[in-house]
Coordinates of C-alpha atoms in Angstrom, one line a residue:
M1 CA -47.4 20.8 81.9
P2 CA -50.1 23.3 81.9
I3 CA -50.8 25.8 79.0
K4 CA -50.1 29.1 79.0
E5 CA -53.5 30.8 79.3
N6 CA -51.7 33.7 76.6
Y7 CA -51.3 30.8 74.3
K8 CA -54.6 29.6 74.1
R9 CA -56.1 33.0 73.9
Q10 CA -53.9 33.2 71.1
A11 CA -55.1 30.4 69.2
L12 CA -58.9 31.1 69.9
E13 CA -58.3 34.6 68.5
K14 CA -57.4 32.7 65.1
V15 CA -60.3 30.8 65.0
E16 CA -62.4 33.8 65.6
R17 CA -60.7 35.6 62.8
L18 CA -61.3 32.7 60.4
G19 CA -65.3 32.1 61.5
R20 CA -65.8 36.3 61.0
A21 CA -64.1 36.2 57.1
L22 CA -65.9 32.7 56.7
E23 CA -69.0 34.5 57.7
E24 CA -69.0 37.6 55.9
A25 CA -68.4 35.3 52.6
I26 CA -71.3 33.1 53.2
L27 CA -73.4 36.3 53.6
L28 CA -72.3 38.6 50.6
A29 CA -73.0 35.1 48.8
L30 CA -76.7 34.6 50.0
E31 CA -77.4 38.0 49.6
Q32 CA -76.8 37.9 45.9
R33 CA -78.8 34.7 45.6
D34 CA -82.5 34.5 44.1
P35 CA -84.6 33.9 47.7
E36 CA -86.3 31.3 45.9
D37 CA -83.4 29.5 45.1
L38 CA -82.9 29.1 48.3
E39 CA -85.9 27.4 49.6
F40 CA -84.1 24.0 47.1
G41 CA -81.0 24.8 48.4
I42 CA -77.7 25.7 46.6
S43 CA -74.4 24.4 45.6
Y44 CA -71.5 27.7 46.9
E45 CA -67.8 27.1 46.8
F46 CA -65.6 29.6 46.4
E47 CA -61.8 30.4 46.9
S48 CA -60.5 33.0 48.6
P49 CA -56.3 33.8 49.5
K50 CA -57.7 36.0 52.6
V51 CA -59.9 32.6 54.0
E52 CA -57.2 29.8 52.5
S53 CA -54.3 31.6 54.8
L54 CA -56.4 32.3 57.7
W55 CA -57.6 28.6 57.6
K56 CA -53.8 27.6 57.4
E57 CA -53.2 29.4 60.8
A58 CA -55.9 28.5 62.8
V59 CA -57.0 24.8 61.6
E60 CA -54.2 23.1 60.0
E61 CA -50.7 25.4 61.5
N62 CA -52.6 25.0 64.9
N63 CA -50.6 23.6 67.5
Y64 CA -53.2 24.3 70.6
M65 CA -56.3 22.5 69.9
E66 CA -58.3 20.7 73.3
V67 CA -58.8 16.7 72.9
V68 CA -62.6 16.3 72.3
F69 CA -62.8 12.5 71.7
T70 CA -60.5 9.4 71.9
E71 CA -61.4 5.8 70.9
I72 CA -58.5 3.0 70.2
M73 CA -60.0 0.1 68.7
E74 CA -58.4 -3.5 68.5
H75 CA -58.6 -5.6 65.4
H76 CA -56.8 -9.4 63.9
D77 CA -54.3 -6.7 62.3
G78 CA -53.6 -4.1 65.3
A79 CA -54.3 -1.4 67.2
Y80 CA -55.9 2.0 66.2
L81 CA -56.4 5.4 67.7
K82 CA -58.7 7.6 66.6
A83 CA -58.7 11.0 68.0
T84 CA -60.7 14.4 67.4
F85 CA -59.1 18.0 68.4
R86 CA -61.4 20.9 69.1
N87 CA -60.7 24.9 69.4
S88 CA -64.2 26.5 70.1
T89 CA -65.6 29.7 71.2
E90 CA -69.2 30.7 71.8
R91 CA -69.6 31.2 67.9
Y92 CA -66.5 29.9 65.7
F93 CA -64.9 25.8 66.2
A94 CA -62.4 24.0 64.3
D95 CA -62.2 20.4 64.6
R96 CA -59.0 18.4 63.1
Y97 CA -59.6 14.6 62.7
V98 CA -56.3 12.2 63.8
S99 CA -55.8 8.5 63.4
V100 CA -53.3 6.1 63.8
R101 CA -52.8 2.8 62.9
S102 CA -49.7 0.2 64.8
S103 CA -49.9 -3.3 63.9
G104 CA -49.5 -4.2 68.1
R105 CA -51.5 -5.3 69.8
V106 CA -53.0 -3.3 73.2
E107 CA -52.2 -5.1 76.3

């Protein structure tokens, strides 16, 4: 069943909003650092209710994503399906990885 273009556009707009919010937070943090510290690298962690809600909306609860990679592997104890789903715009992308194990054999 084809995906409606409007539905796809809404999903990508969510990724754009999240990307802009993260970019804004990171740029603000970098402006507050001593440039010499940046030469050696920094560790940065922050909490933001706004970014958290945008993350849930754009990645965790977003049910439109394109499949960009699939792999099926058969092992002695069953089969594994690995898939990567992605929403991407020109500047930002969101990935979700899924791994499923089955105790059956692949024929």
